[in-house]
Amino acid sequence: MRVIPVNNYQEMSDLAAELFIQEIKNDPEVVLGLATGGTPEATYRSLIQKSQDLDLSRIHTFNLDEYEGLSPSHPNSYHRYMAERLFEPLQLKASQTHLPRGDAADLENEAERYEQLIQEKGGVDVQLLGIGENGHIGFNEPGTSFTSRTHIVDLNPSTREANARYFEKKENVPNRAITMGIASIMDSRRIILLASGERKKQAMAKLLNEEKTQDFPASILQDHPYVTIIADEPALSAVSFEKGEPAAEYMADQREWELR
């Protein structure tokens, strides 16, 4: 894993946007995997600002997840989140953007449909991730099988609590969601994980300093061949980067850590 320390949330976001822009320039038909929540909001704002001269007519996007029971027009749906924060400002066509339907009559069938659609588009080239305080990626909660594909998940109380700020009342947060599985995420050719703030420092310490375990879903990223982590100083404040250790080498000229 390649770890790029930055000073703050905005610097993290600007760098992530620049990486996405470079991917689009390299491949105008790139398939981007996108995340929601507070972490990527400034990344999307920066991407909008920096993409004025880009040809976006051939890219495709796949989002990680959606809440059960919420229609695309629901103000708290991830369909609406993405439309307002990225798709509409970039003037992407509906045919270019893909999210699972949380209001599908049969969620199991919807999970299979979404997984199949990802495969039909050739898979995700670059997947953007955040990390939950309990280590969830997408909505894959602790205990999720590393071999899971797009599936239905019961949300942990801590996850619902963290997301309650987006709803009028905590009890309005859905109990379940549909999410790309861990194996689906790991099939991505490249992964960019963002982490900002002290609330994420213990999660980052577990990811970078502890062994892989299904009790901490993000730890599977240790097995991916191409992960770039961009994290600010508070998020990395509990991580041990001891010079001379076999697992970590600091490249001072690039201001990066390479973890092996």
PDB file of C-alpha atoms in Angstrom:
ATOM      1  CA  MET A   1       0.000   0.000   0.000  1.00  0.00           C
ATOM      2  CA  ARG A   2       1.171   3.478  -0.871  1.00  0.00           C
ATOM      3  CA  VAL A   3       0.409   6.014   1.864  1.00  0.00           C
ATOM      4  CA  ILE A   4       0.465   9.730   1.083  1.00  0.00           C
ATOM      5  CA  PRO A   5       0.254  11.915   4.209  1.00  0.00           C
ATOM      6  CA  VAL A   6      -1.303  15.350   3.709  1.00  0.00           C
ATOM      7  CA  ASN A   7      -1.883  18.258   6.038  1.00  0.00           C
ATOM      8  CA  ASN A   8      -5.661  18.502   6.011  1.00  0.00           C
ATOM      9  CA  TYR A   9      -8.977  17.481   4.480  1.00  0.00           C
ATOM     10  CA  GLN A  10      -8.843  19.938   1.587  1.00  0.00           C
ATOM     11  CA  GLU A  11      -5.352  18.882   0.550  1.00  0.00           C
ATOM     12  CA  MET A  12      -6.492  15.253   0.658  1.00  0.00           C
ATOM     13  CA  SER A  13      -9.510  16.076  -1.490  1.00  0.00           C
ATOM     14  CA  ASP A  14      -7.588  18.073  -4.083  1.00  0.00           C
ATOM     15  CA  LEU A  15      -5.017  15.316  -4.502  1.00  0.00           C
ATOM     16  CA  ALA A  16      -7.725  12.660  -4.891  1.00  0.00           C
ATOM     17  CA  ALA A  17      -9.423  14.769  -7.569  1.00  0.00           C
ATOM     18  CA  GLU A  18      -6.128  15.163  -9.416  1.00  0.00           C
ATOM     19  CA  LEU A  19      -5.607  11.400  -9.410  1.00  0.00           C
ATOM     20  CA  PHE A  20      -9.082  10.873 -10.858  1.00  0.00           C
ATOM     21  CA  ILE A  21      -8.476  13.495 -13.534  1.00  0.00           C
ATOM     22  CA  GLN A  22      -5.241  11.793 -14.525  1.00  0.00           C
ATOM     23  CA  GLU A  23      -7.064   8.471 -14.840  1.00  0.00           C
ATOM     24  CA  ILE A  24      -9.688  10.072 -17.099  1.00  0.00           C
ATOM     25  CA  LYS A  25      -6.996  11.665 -19.265  1.00  0.00           C
ATOM     26  CA  ASN A  26      -5.207   8.334 -19.557  1.00  0.00           C
ATOM     27  CA  ASP A  27      -8.404   6.474 -20.462  1.00  0.00           C
ATOM     28  CA  PRO A  28     -11.469   8.472 -21.600  1.00  0.00           C
ATOM     29  CA  GLU A  29     -13.566   5.295 -21.174  1.00  0.00           C
ATOM     30  CA  VAL A  30     -12.444   4.674 -17.600  1.00  0.00           C
ATOM     31  CA  VAL A  31     -14.901   3.061 -15.160  1.00  0.00           C
ATOM     32  CA  LEU A  32     -14.884   4.914 -11.839  1.00  0.00           C
ATOM     33  CA  GLY A  33     -16.110   3.464  -8.550  1.00  0.00           C
ATOM     34  CA  LEU A  34     -17.565   6.151  -6.309  1.00  0.00           C
ATOM     35  CA  ALA A  35     -18.363   6.562  -2.627  1.00  0.00           C
ATOM     36  CA  THR A  36     -20.725   8.760  -0.633  1.00  0.00           C
ATOM     37  CA  GLY A  37     -20.794  10.316   2.832  1.00  0.00           C
ATOM     38  CA  GLY A  38     -18.824  13.232   4.203  1.00  0.00           C
ATOM     39  CA  THR A  39     -15.340  12.074   3.203  1.00  0.00           C
ATOM     40  CA  PRO A  40     -15.568  12.487  -0.618  1.00  0.00           C
ATOM     41  CA  GLU A  41     -17.659  15.663  -0.751  1.00  0.00           C
ATOM     42  CA  ALA A  42     -14.727  18.036  -1.246  1.00  0.00           C
ATOM     43  CA  THR A  43     -13.123  15.587  -3.672  1.00  0.00           C
ATOM     44  CA  TYR A  44     -16.196  15.892  -5.874  1.00  0.00           C
ATOM     45  CA  ARG A  45     -16.189  19.686  -5.588  1.00  0.00           C
ATOM     46  CA  SER A  46     -12.538  19.769  -6.583  1.00  0.00           C
ATOM     47  CA  LEU A  47     -13.153  17.340  -9.442  1.00  0.00           C
ATOM     48  CA  ILE A  48     -15.902  19.600 -10.805  1.00  0.00           C
ATOM     49  CA  GLN A  49     -13.636  22.638 -10.640  1.00  0.00           C
ATOM     50  CA  LYS A  50     -10.681  20.905 -12.297  1.00  0.00           C
ATOM     51  CA  SER A  51     -12.538  19.031 -15.050  1.00  0.00           C
ATOM     52  CA  GLN A  52     -13.632  21.911 -17.265  1.00  0.00           C
ATOM     53  CA  ASP A  53     -11.558  20.775 -20.246  1.00  0.00           C
ATOM     54  CA  LEU A  54     -12.055  17.024 -19.822  1.00  0.00           C
ATOM     55  CA  ASP A  55     -14.039  14.811 -22.166  1.00  0.00           C
ATOM     56  CA  LEU A  56     -16.381  12.955 -19.796  1.00  0.00           C
ATOM     57  CA  SER A  57     -18.740  11.648 -22.445  1.00  0.00           C
ATOM     58  CA  ARG A  58     -17.454   8.068 -22.326  1.00  0.00           C
ATOM     59  CA  ILE A  59     -16.728   7.444 -18.645  1.00  0.00           C
ATOM     60  CA  HIS A  60     -18.965   5.229 -16.530  1.00  0.00           C
ATOM     61  CA  THR A  61     -19.454   5.325 -12.763  1.00  0.00           C
ATOM     62  CA  PHE A  62     -20.557   2.704 -10.259  1.00  0.00           C
ATOM     63  CA  ASN A  63     -21.455   3.602  -6.701  1.00  0.00           C
ATOM     64  CA  LEU A  64     -20.753   1.350  -3.769  1.00  0.00           C
ATOM     65  CA  ASP A  65     -24.146   1.241  -2.129  1.00  0.00           C
ATOM     66  CA  GLU A  66     -27.657   2.485  -1.454  1.00  0.00           C
ATOM     67  CA  TYR A  67     -30.056   2.369   1.495  1.00  0.00           C
ATOM     68  CA  GLU A  68     -32.896  -0.120   1.458  1.00  0.00           C
ATOM     69  CA  GLY A  69     -36.292   1.397   0.718  1.00  0.00           C
ATOM     70  CA  LEU A  70     -35.141   4.772  -0.581  1.00  0.00           C
ATOM     71  CA  SER A  71     -36.178   5.731  -4.105  1.00  0.00           C
ATOM     72  CA  PRO A  72     -33.704   7.590  -6.336  1.00  0.00           C
ATOM     73  CA  SER A  73     -35.627  10.817  -5.721  1.00  0.00           C
ATOM     74  CA  HIS A  74     -35.570  10.502  -1.927  1.00  0.00           C
ATOM     75  CA  PRO A  75     -33.554  13.398  -0.449  1.00  0.00           C
ATOM     76  CA  ASN A  76     -31.446  10.996   1.642  1.00  0.00           C
ATOM     77  CA  SER A  77     -30.795   8.486  -1.130  1.00  0.00           C
ATOM     78  CA  TYR A  78     -27.325   8.101  -2.534  1.00  0.00           C
ATOM     79  CA  HIS A  79     -28.835   8.549  -5.991  1.00  0.00           C
ATOM     80  CA  ARG A  80     -29.803  12.076  -4.939  1.00  0.00           C
ATOM     81  CA  TYR A  81     -26.487  12.673  -3.179  1.00  0.00           C
ATOM     82  CA  MET A  82     -24.531  11.819  -6.326  1.00  0.00           C
ATOM     83  CA  ALA A  83     -26.840  13.723  -8.678  1.00  0.00           C
ATOM     84  CA  GLU A  84     -26.508  16.934  -6.674  1.00  0.00           C
ATOM     85  CA  ARG A  85     -22.819  16.716  -5.822  1.00  0.00           C
ATOM     86  CA  LEU A  86     -21.336  15.308  -9.008  1.00  0.00           C
ATOM     87  CA  PHE A  87     -23.460  13.954 -11.849  1.00  0.00           C
ATOM     88  CA  GLU A  88     -25.541  17.049 -12.597  1.00  0.00           C
ATOM     89  CA  PRO A  89     -22.643  19.536 -12.283  1.00  0.00           C
ATOM     90  CA  LEU A  90     -20.579  17.352 -14.645  1.00  0.00           C
ATOM     91  CA  GLN A  91     -23.581  16.936 -16.963  1.00  0.00           C
ATOM     92  CA  LEU A  92     -23.177  13.161 -17.053  1.00  0.00           C
ATOM     93  CA  LYS A  93     -25.901  11.226 -18.834  1.00  0.00           C
ATOM     94  CA  ALA A  94     -28.083   8.856 -16.842  1.00  0.00           C
ATOM     95  CA  SER A  95     -26.723   6.003 -18.978  1.00  0.00           C
ATOM     96  CA  GLN A  96     -23.220   6.738 -17.656  1.00  0.00           C
ATOM     97  CA  THR A  97     -24.026   6.524 -13.956  1.00  0.00           C
ATOM     98  CA  HIS A  98     -24.963   3.395 -12.045  1.00  0.00           C
ATOM     99  CA  LEU A  99     -26.199   2.802  -8.496  1.00  0.00           C
ATOM    100  CA  PRO A 100     -28.099  -0.112  -6.956  1.00  0.00           C
ATOM    101  CA  ARG A 101     -31.823   0.484  -6.453  1.00  0.00           C
ATOM    102  CA  GLY A 102     -32.670   0.471  -2.780  1.00  0.00           C
ATOM    103  CA  ASP A 103     -36.371   0.476  -3.578  1.00  0.00           C
ATOM    104  CA  ALA A 104     -36.268  -2.606  -5.817  1.00  0.00           C
ATOM    105  CA  ALA A 105     -39.112  -5.057  -5.228  1.00  0.00           C
ATOM    106  CA  ASP A 106     -36.610  -7.911  -4.842  1.00  0.00           C
ATOM    107  CA  LEU A 107     -33.334  -6.739  -3.345  1.00  0.00           C
ATOM    108  CA  GLU A 108     -31.612 -10.089  -3.834  1.00  0.00           C
ATOM    109  CA  ASN A 109     -32.322  -9.930  -7.552  1.00  0.00           C
ATOM    110  CA  GLU A 110     -31.203  -6.310  -7.593  1.00  0.00           C
ATOM    111  CA  ALA A 111     -27.891  -7.303  -6.005  1.00  0.00           C
ATOM    112  CA  GLU A 112     -27.358  -9.929  -8.698  1.00  0.00           C
ATOM    113  CA  ARG A 113     -28.327  -7.463 -11.438  1.00  0.00           C
ATOM    114  CA  TYR A 114     -25.908  -4.826 -10.174  1.00  0.00           C
ATOM    115  CA  GLU A 115     -23.032  -7.267  -9.820  1.00  0.00           C
ATOM    116  CA  GLN A 116     -23.652  -8.507 -13.347  1.00  0.00           C
ATOM    117  CA  LEU A 117     -23.749  -4.948 -14.701  1.00  0.00           C
ATOM    118  CA  ILE A 118     -20.346  -4.221 -13.204  1.00  0.00           C
ATOM    119  CA  GLN A 119     -18.957  -7.289 -14.943  1.00  0.00           C
ATOM    120  CA  GLU A 120     -20.589  -6.355 -18.249  1.00  0.00           C
ATOM    121  CA  LYS A 121     -18.845  -2.974 -18.166  1.00  0.00           C
ATOM    122  CA  GLY A 122     -15.503  -4.691 -17.671  1.00  0.00           C
ATOM    123  CA  GLY A 123     -15.177  -4.032 -13.939  1.00  0.00           C
ATOM    124  CA  VAL A 124     -14.130  -0.939 -12.027  1.00  0.00           C
ATOM    125  CA  ASP A 125     -10.834   0.650 -12.992  1.00  0.00           C
ATOM    126  CA  VAL A 126     -10.443   3.029 -10.047  1.00  0.00           C
ATOM    127  CA  GLN A 127     -12.472   2.636  -6.837  1.00  0.00           C
ATOM    128  CA  LEU A 128     -12.766   5.482  -4.341  1.00  0.00           C
ATOM    129  CA  LEU A 129     -13.242   4.388  -0.723  1.00  0.00           C
ATOM    130  CA  GLY A 130     -13.693   5.895   2.687  1.00  0.00           C
ATOM    131  CA  ILE A 131     -13.235   3.882   5.855  1.00  0.00           C
ATOM    132  CA  GLY A 132     -15.706   3.507   8.704  1.00  0.00           C
ATOM    133  CA  GLU A 133     -14.625   3.782  12.312  1.00  0.00           C
ATOM    134  CA  ASN A 134     -15.365   0.065  12.655  1.00  0.00           C
ATOM    135  CA  GLY A 135     -13.437  -0.697   9.473  1.00  0.00           C
ATOM    136  CA  HIS A 136     -16.351  -0.998   7.079  1.00  0.00           C
ATOM    137  CA  ILE A 137     -15.761  -0.309   3.398  1.00  0.00           C
ATOM    138  CA  GLY A 138     -18.864   0.315   1.365  1.00  0.00           C
ATOM    139  CA  PHE A 139     -21.492  -0.961   3.782  1.00  0.00           C
ATOM    140  CA  ASN A 140     -19.573  -4.171   4.450  1.00  0.00           C
ATOM    141  CA  GLU A 141     -19.747  -4.371   8.225  1.00  0.00           C
ATOM    142  CA  PRO A 142     -17.395  -6.350  10.525  1.00  0.00           C
ATOM    143  CA  GLY A 143     -17.809 -10.066   9.950  1.00  0.00           C
ATOM    144  CA  THR A 144     -18.605  -9.755   6.237  1.00  0.00           C
ATOM    145  CA  SER A 145     -16.974 -12.518   4.203  1.00  0.00           C
ATOM    146  CA  PHE A 146     -13.986 -11.476   2.156  1.00  0.00           C
ATOM    147  CA  THR A 147     -15.529 -13.470  -0.716  1.00  0.00           C
ATOM    148  CA  SER A 148     -18.824 -11.522  -0.711  1.00  0.00           C
ATOM    149  CA  ARG A 149     -20.286 -10.010  -3.872  1.00  0.00           C
ATOM    150  CA  THR A 150     -22.976  -7.317  -4.085  1.00  0.00           C
ATOM    151  CA  HIS A 151     -25.373  -8.185  -1.281  1.00  0.00           C
ATOM    152  CA  ILE A 152     -27.847  -6.980   1.336  1.00  0.00           C
ATOM    153  CA  VAL A 153     -26.420  -6.009   4.717  1.00  0.00           C
ATOM    154  CA  ASP A 154     -27.803  -5.182   8.166  1.00  0.00           C
ATOM    155  CA  LEU A 155     -26.237  -1.889   9.233  1.00  0.00           C
ATOM    156  CA  ASN A 156     -24.460  -1.813  12.587  1.00  0.00           C
ATOM    157  CA  PRO A 157     -25.788   0.651  15.189  1.00  0.00           C
ATOM    158  CA  SER A 158     -22.474   2.543  15.006  1.00  0.00           C
ATOM    159  CA  THR A 159     -22.856   2.981  11.251  1.00  0.00           C
ATOM    160  CA  ARG A 160     -26.431   4.193  11.593  1.00  0.00           C
ATOM    161  CA  GLU A 161     -25.321   6.562  14.342  1.00  0.00           C
ATOM    162  CA  ALA A 162     -22.531   7.982  12.152  1.00  0.00           C
ATOM    163  CA  ASN A 163     -24.971   8.550   9.286  1.00  0.00           C
ATOM    164  CA  ALA A 164     -27.792   9.960  11.395  1.00  0.00           C
ATOM    165  CA  ARG A 165     -26.542  13.509  10.802  1.00  0.00           C
ATOM    166  CA  TYR A 166     -27.855  13.278   7.241  1.00  0.00           C
ATOM    167  CA  PHE A 167     -31.415  12.472   8.374  1.00  0.00           C
ATOM    168  CA  GLU A 168     -33.985  14.509  10.266  1.00  0.00           C
ATOM    169  CA  LYS A 169     -34.194  11.833  12.951  1.00  0.00           C
ATOM    170  CA  LYS A 170     -31.905   8.962  13.886  1.00  0.00           C
ATOM    171  CA  GLU A 171     -34.799   6.542  13.625  1.00  0.00           C
ATOM    172  CA  ASN A 172     -35.182   7.518   9.964  1.00  0.00           C
ATOM    173  CA  VAL A 173     -31.843   5.922   9.066  1.00  0.00           C
ATOM    174  CA  PRO A 174     -32.618   2.625   7.283  1.00  0.00           C
ATOM    175  CA  ASN A 175     -31.596  -0.575   8.993  1.00  0.00           C
ATOM    176  CA  ARG A 176     -30.361  -2.245   5.828  1.00  0.00           C
ATOM    177  CA  ALA A 177     -28.559  -1.394   2.620  1.00  0.00           C
ATOM    178  CA  ILE A 178     -27.412  -2.960  -0.626  1.00  0.00           C
ATOM    179  CA  THR A 179     -23.662  -2.780  -1.168  1.00  0.00           C
ATOM    180  CA  MET A 180     -20.876  -3.972  -3.404  1.00  0.00           C
ATOM    181  CA  GLY A 181     -19.264  -6.911  -1.656  1.00  0.00           C
ATOM    182  CA  ILE A 182     -15.682  -7.084  -0.510  1.00  0.00           C
ATOM    183  CA  ALA A 183     -14.671  -9.335  -3.412  1.00  0.00           C
ATOM    184  CA  SER A 184     -16.389  -6.900  -5.796  1.00  0.00           C
ATOM    185  CA  ILE A 185     -14.339  -4.038  -4.373  1.00  0.00           C
ATOM    186  CA  MET A 186     -11.127  -6.050  -4.485  1.00  0.00           C
ATOM    187  CA  ASP A 187     -11.659  -6.736  -8.198  1.00  0.00           C
ATOM    188  CA  SER A 188     -11.072  -3.029  -8.858  1.00  0.00           C
ATOM    189  CA  ARG A 189      -7.821  -2.493 -10.692  1.00  0.00           C
ATOM    190  CA  ARG A 190      -6.836   0.416  -8.462  1.00  0.00           C
ATOM    191  CA  ILE A 191      -8.182   1.616  -5.123  1.00  0.00           C
ATOM    192  CA  ILE A 192      -7.895   5.100  -3.600  1.00  0.00           C
ATOM    193  CA  LEU A 193      -8.805   5.251   0.084  1.00  0.00           C
ATOM    194  CA  LEU A 194      -9.374   8.587   1.828  1.00  0.00           C
ATOM    195  CA  ALA A 195      -9.251   9.209   5.575  1.00  0.00           C
ATOM    196  CA  SER A 196      -9.528  12.500   7.429  1.00  0.00           C
ATOM    197  CA  GLY A 197      -9.828  13.517  11.055  1.00  0.00           C
ATOM    198  CA  GLU A 198      -9.097  12.061  14.476  1.00  0.00           C
ATOM    199  CA  ARG A 199     -12.252   9.947  14.391  1.00  0.00           C
ATOM    200  CA  LYS A 200     -10.528   7.775  11.797  1.00  0.00           C
ATOM    201  CA  LYS A 201      -7.168   7.409  13.537  1.00  0.00           C
ATOM    202  CA  GLN A 202      -7.871   4.089  15.257  1.00  0.00           C
ATOM    203  CA  ALA A 203      -9.274   2.628  12.048  1.00  0.00           C
ATOM    204  CA  MET A 204      -6.161   3.691  10.165  1.00  0.00           C
ATOM    205  CA  ALA A 205      -3.905   2.235  12.846  1.00  0.00           C
ATOM    206  CA  LYS A 206      -5.691  -1.107  12.540  1.00  0.00           C
ATOM    207  CA  LEU A 207      -5.522  -1.013   8.758  1.00  0.00           C
ATOM    208  CA  LEU A 208      -1.818  -0.209   8.604  1.00  0.00           C
ATOM    209  CA  ASN A 209      -0.421  -1.836  11.747  1.00  0.00           C
ATOM    210  CA  GLU A 210      -2.524  -4.934  12.450  1.00  0.00           C
ATOM    211  CA  GLU A 211      -3.214  -8.294  10.828  1.00  0.00           C
ATOM    212  CA  LYS A 212      -5.923  -8.992   8.272  1.00  0.00           C
ATOM    213  CA  THR A 213      -9.237 -10.132   9.759  1.00  0.00           C
ATOM    214  CA  GLN A 214     -12.874 -10.276   8.678  1.00  0.00           C
ATOM    215  CA  ASP A 215     -13.698  -8.466  11.933  1.00  0.00           C
ATOM    216  CA  PHE A 216     -12.112  -5.414  10.298  1.00  0.00           C
ATOM    217  CA  PRO A 217     -13.234  -5.450   6.649  1.00  0.00           C
ATOM    218  CA  ALA A 218     -10.829  -2.787   5.380  1.00  0.00           C
ATOM    219  CA  SER A 219      -7.882  -4.993   6.344  1.00  0.00           C
ATOM    220  CA  ILE A 220      -8.440  -7.011   3.152  1.00  0.00           C
ATOM    221  CA  LEU A 221      -6.923  -4.050   1.299  1.00  0.00           C
ATOM    222  CA  GLN A 222      -3.552  -5.305   2.513  1.00  0.00           C
ATOM    223  CA  ASP A 223      -3.868  -7.975  -0.196  1.00  0.00           C
ATOM    224  CA  HIS A 224      -4.660  -5.602  -3.073  1.00  0.00           C
ATOM    225  CA  PRO A 225      -1.730  -4.928  -5.421  1.00  0.00           C
ATOM    226  CA  TYR A 226      -2.498  -1.257  -6.043  1.00  0.00           C
ATOM    227  CA  VAL A 227      -3.911   0.756  -3.131  1.00  0.00           C
ATOM    228  CA  THR A 228      -3.186   4.448  -2.639  1.00  0.00           C
ATOM    229  CA  ILE A 229      -4.133   5.876   0.749  1.00  0.00           C
ATOM    230  CA  ILE A 230      -4.412   9.645   1.118  1.00  0.00           C
ATOM    231  CA  ALA A 231      -4.848  10.632   4.758  1.00  0.00           C
ATOM    232  CA  ASP A 232      -4.364  13.776   6.790  1.00  0.00           C
ATOM    233  CA  GLU A 233      -2.236  14.135   9.887  1.00  0.00           C
ATOM    234  CA  PRO A 234      -5.049  13.580  12.433  1.00  0.00           C
ATOM    235  CA  ALA A 235      -6.140  10.374  10.696  1.00  0.00           C
ATOM    236  CA  LEU A 236      -2.575   9.042  10.732  1.00  0.00           C
ATOM    237  CA  SER A 237      -1.747  10.181  14.261  1.00  0.00           C
ATOM    238  CA  ALA A 238      -2.047   6.684  15.787  1.00  0.00           C
ATOM    239  CA  VAL A 239      -0.215   4.856  12.979  1.00  0.00           C
ATOM    240  CA  SER A 240       3.275   3.530  13.618  1.00  0.00           C
ATOM    241  CA  PHE A 241       5.669   4.261  10.768  1.00  0.00           C
ATOM    242  CA  GLU A 242       8.946   3.155  12.299  1.00  0.00           C
ATOM    243  CA  LYS A 243      11.896   3.656   9.995  1.00  0.00           C
ATOM    244  CA  GLY A 244      13.841   0.482   9.485  1.00  0.00           C
ATOM    245  CA  GLU A 245      10.898  -1.854  10.004  1.00  0.00           C
ATOM    246  CA  PRO A 246      10.487  -4.367   7.161  1.00  0.00           C
ATOM    247  CA  ALA A 247       6.846  -3.375   6.649  1.00  0.00           C
ATOM    248  CA  ALA A 248       7.385   0.323   6.107  1.00  0.00           C
ATOM    249  CA  GLU A 249       9.830   2.441   4.188  1.00  0.00           C
ATOM    250  CA  TYR A 250       9.638   6.219   4.140  1.00  0.00           C
ATOM    251  CA  MET A 251      10.511   7.893   0.867  1.00  0.00           C
ATOM    252  CA  ALA A 252      11.312  11.392   2.031  1.00  0.00           C
ATOM    253  CA  ASP A 253      11.726  12.830  -1.449  1.00  0.00           C
ATOM    254  CA  GLN A 254       8.167  11.749  -2.335  1.00  0.00           C
ATOM    255  CA  ARG A 255       6.637  12.278   1.121  1.00  0.00           C
ATOM    256  CA  GLU A 256       5.160   8.787   0.954  1.00  0.00           C
ATOM    257  CA  TRP A 257       5.245   5.540   2.859  1.00  0.00           C
ATOM    258  CA  GLU A 258       5.355   2.269   0.996  1.00  0.00           C
ATOM    259  CA  LEU A 259       3.938  -0.584   3.070  1.00  0.00           C
ATOM    260  CA  ARG A 260       4.812  -4.119   2.060  1.00  0.00           C
TER     261      ARG A 260
END
